[in-house]
């Protein structure tokens, strides 16, 4: 490493604190005792990556071992990327400052499809060959994990291994295999990849053949050998109380997105919203006990000094011990002036008692997600939320002095009509009316309702995985229709997502291996940071697809046949296809399904096991 | 024993040179909290700890002599405070001394810097540059403004490739070493690049070390 050049680079970029490491709480190890070095990359800006709970957990889980050193790296911002290229300086890891290209492993957490181009940017800036087939014995093993690996197919050209499911136990196992093979002299890259493919929860794409039929659909997936599984079953942590959870955090110098303690309360979700990938792939529900959580929160508070604890899960108010947990936490957080925040509240369980407990002084607003405007469509998506529930919850918030409500909706859901869009506007108006009718609300402060509408994206492993996405024109027409309905009311502010961004996201969400060429082409066209409005360039993307002879509609705007081989069939997420099909049929009939706590719908995830679940005992 | 007013003398070197003053404040705030130092918080809706820094160091530069004043609500031993705080900071921030301040920051007049230039200057070049006005163009709220910084330079001398200078550190007439280098560039008519800039001393009006 050339200190002088690095210093010159850092002095010429914005926010150099993004690249230096050296933060309080980082893990420094004696290199002479290390047998496997792992660079953990969150392929977006430092500010976003540092806030990610998964990285905090997994880096800590790896660093428990004396002979493993896990360091961090992120996607350099554009000015930094330019300078690194100008000086021909490869990207380095934050803790040691050593080049990423010299590590044993580089792991990418794949949280959203729009970060795929950043993965290539990071490899390129690290001077690591982009394509797995071009990487020799000396190059690091490139591994991916996280939500997007429930369909990793578009990334197969670039990755050696995907870790499917939860990684706290799986990743250390993989590194142990690597160390053992190196120690015994058995190690070659291909021998290691084969052994990895035989471990539970690891997918080595190069060991599987894909055939396509003449109509462009997938014909078959075949393992190249008979000693590797036909489908890769996801890994889960059985007992969340015993799972590794960090006791300290790396404290960023510069401000990040989530500068607070995040306490993961439980995994999974008892609801079964039919569009929601996380609600399906994190099954079965597994809770932590309040006492364990309280201890973890206390330790994190002592070691970080943060004054906010955010209780994290897919739907926090569905936690079966939420009262006990908040009581336990309030025993000490009040005295220490530590605030509790509860994102992801469901209106059904939003009560006066809960409102009493959560820190609310600083914010004037509250957020709910009805997702659809009419009861009919909410039943289709299995949201299990009524207008009465929502208005009651808003009134609770108004009773406590809140005057702004944010409502999340989705456009383009299956079976959506104009009446459902009318319902969005009506619902927003009813919330405003409820404010004026609430005797405790301060009428001198006018209420505001923010209606925020995203576009439906059919996601793998959901009952809606076969659905087509509305084309851009249709989505934009719906957005305009809603704008006409809402714009006359000054108390409602309306925000909507760019339909074009959602279309590209849909292409990669349901894509297959053939999209690898498009990603490579996109990288050469300078496409990156697609998740950022200021960088996303739809026309550039369309040019890339055209050049690669790829029709984005084939992936995004086509209804997939239920008998079709899906690119992600290779992954076993625990939830059975037959269950997804049943749910899809119920959706079309407008029939809801009860929560896991009320009745078991037989999704199949209980076969994975797990402690403190709400699954019936097998 | 410390009570109420506390002054902390610390250095900010290494990776900390890439950290802005605002981020340094956040770092100290969290460190005080972790160290459980009974620091005085402002009252009101959104309480924040009272911290006053004597000067700031711009991004890219290091310092061996930063002063931070805090107030504590319970008496504490000097050694204990220093030790507890040090444990909560990385080695790029070193606590040198913790004491009860005797003088206000208003008496701080000058700061000395050691600058290493990539391609140095000669003694005669430096002498000539200092012999007349040194005008730089500064960005202010009302657009670009010309300013003669020569009166803000007490002295400057060369020791091989090290340039030592004493610049005004009075709050209202503060001359940053970056602006001094900018002035030098103007006077010499060529670009200069500082490999490193370190604040080494701070002085009062009589050029006695300020504490």
PDB file of C-alpha atoms in Angstrom, chain A residues 4 6-8 10-11 16-17 20-24 94-95 251-255 259 301-307 336-338 361-362, chain B residues 15-19 22-24 26-27 29-30 33-34 36 45-47 59-61 87-90 92-93 118 193-197:
ATOM      1  CA  UNK A   4       1.274   8.928   0.263  1.00  0.00           C
ATOM      2  CA  UNK A   6      -3.786   7.091  -0.388  1.00  0.00           C
ATOM      3  CA  UNK A   7      -3.449  10.324   1.573  1.00  0.00           C
ATOM      4  CA  UNK A   8      -3.575  12.349  -1.623  1.00  0.00           C
ATOM      5  CA  UNK A  10      -8.414  10.914   0.631  1.00  0.00           C
ATOM      6  CA  UNK A  11      -7.656  14.609   0.780  1.00  0.00           C
ATOM      7  CA  UNK A  16     -13.037  10.864   3.414  1.00  0.00           C
ATOM      8  CA  UNK A  17     -14.324   9.419   6.703  1.00  0.00           C
ATOM      9  CA  UNK A  20     -10.580   5.237   6.450  1.00  0.00           C
ATOM     10  CA  UNK A  21     -11.812   2.754   9.034  1.00  0.00           C
ATOM     11  CA  UNK A  22     -10.207   3.330  12.425  1.00  0.00           C
ATOM     12  CA  UNK A  23     -13.579   3.783  14.075  1.00  0.00           C
ATOM     13  CA  UNK A  24     -14.057   3.044  17.769  1.00  0.00           C
ATOM     14  CA  UNK A  94     -11.271  -0.585   6.355  1.00  0.00           C
ATOM     15  CA  UNK A  95      -9.601  -2.275   9.317  1.00  0.00           C
ATOM     16  CA  UNK A 251     -19.041   3.571  15.949  1.00  0.00           C
ATOM     17  CA  UNK A 252     -18.919   5.590  12.724  1.00  0.00           C
ATOM     18  CA  UNK A 253     -17.229   8.994  12.826  1.00  0.00           C
ATOM     19  CA  UNK A 254     -19.475  10.376  10.136  1.00  0.00           C
ATOM     20  CA  UNK A 255     -23.229  10.404  10.344  1.00  0.00           C
ATOM     21  CA  UNK A 259     -27.047   5.840  13.986  1.00  0.00           C
ATOM     22  CA  UNK A 301     -26.061   0.639  25.316  1.00  0.00           C
ATOM     23  CA  UNK A 302     -23.060   0.435  27.663  1.00  0.00           C
ATOM     24  CA  UNK A 303     -20.704  -0.209  24.757  1.00  0.00           C
ATOM     25  CA  UNK A 304     -22.025   2.377  22.323  1.00  0.00           C
ATOM     26  CA  UNK A 305     -23.487   5.279  24.286  1.00  0.00           C
ATOM     27  CA  UNK A 306     -26.283   5.580  21.747  1.00  0.00           C
ATOM     28  CA  UNK A 307     -29.432   7.191  23.097  1.00  0.00           C
ATOM     29  CA  UNK A 336     -30.681   6.840  31.121  1.00  0.00           C
ATOM     30  CA  UNK A 337     -32.657   9.112  28.784  1.00  0.00           C
ATOM     31  CA  UNK A 338     -32.654   6.419  26.124  1.00  0.00           C
ATOM     32  CA  UNK A 361     -41.592  13.636  21.823  1.00  0.00           C
ATOM     33  CA  UNK A 362     -39.302  14.230  18.925  1.00  0.00           C
TER      34      UNK A 362
ATOM     35  CA  UNK B  15      -6.913   8.801  10.620  1.00  0.00           C
ATOM     36  CA  UNK B  16      -8.603  11.543  12.618  1.00  0.00           C
ATOM     37  CA  UNK B  17      -7.216  14.071  10.174  1.00  0.00           C
ATOM     38  CA  UNK B  18      -9.931  13.039   7.725  1.00  0.00           C
ATOM     39  CA  UNK B  19     -12.673  13.720  10.243  1.00  0.00           C
ATOM     40  CA  UNK B  22     -18.632  18.314  13.598  1.00  0.00           C
ATOM     41  CA  UNK B  23     -17.901  14.600  13.522  1.00  0.00           C
ATOM     42  CA  UNK B  24     -15.216  15.070  16.175  1.00  0.00           C
ATOM     43  CA  UNK B  26     -20.152  13.605  17.888  1.00  0.00           C
ATOM     44  CA  UNK B  27     -17.247  11.305  18.674  1.00  0.00           C
ATOM     45  CA  UNK B  29     -20.223  13.217  22.864  1.00  0.00           C
ATOM     46  CA  UNK B  30     -20.594   9.439  22.510  1.00  0.00           C
ATOM     47  CA  UNK B  33     -21.557   8.934  27.444  1.00  0.00           C
ATOM     48  CA  UNK B  34     -19.813   5.547  27.289  1.00  0.00           C
ATOM     49  CA  UNK B  36     -20.100   7.720  32.144  1.00  0.00           C
ATOM     50  CA  UNK B  45     -36.455  20.070  24.728  1.00  0.00           C
ATOM     51  CA  UNK B  46     -33.436  18.461  23.134  1.00  0.00           C
ATOM     52  CA  UNK B  47     -30.627  18.444  25.719  1.00  0.00           C
ATOM     53  CA  UNK B  59      -9.982  18.222   7.379  1.00  0.00           C
ATOM     54  CA  UNK B  60      -6.600  16.892   6.260  1.00  0.00           C
ATOM     55  CA  UNK B  61      -4.629  18.486   9.101  1.00  0.00           C
ATOM     56  CA  UNK B  87     -10.632   3.987  27.085  1.00  0.00           C
ATOM     57  CA  UNK B  88     -13.522   5.177  24.936  1.00  0.00           C
ATOM     58  CA  UNK B  89     -11.427   6.809  22.220  1.00  0.00           C
ATOM     59  CA  UNK B  90      -9.248   5.344  19.510  1.00  0.00           C
ATOM     60  CA  UNK B  92      -5.760   8.649  17.109  1.00  0.00           C
ATOM     61  CA  UNK B  93      -7.119  10.860  19.890  1.00  0.00           C
ATOM     62  CA  UNK B 118       5.820  18.016  -1.549  1.00  0.00           C
ATOM     63  CA  UNK B 193       0.967  20.660  -2.146  1.00  0.00           C
ATOM     64  CA  UNK B 194       1.200  20.023   1.588  1.00  0.00           C
ATOM     65  CA  UNK B 195       1.953  16.415   2.423  1.00  0.00           C
ATOM     66  CA  UNK B 196       1.261  17.077   6.063  1.00  0.00           C
ATOM     67  CA  UNK B 197       0.152  19.932   8.293  1.00  0.00           C
TER      68      UNK B 197
END
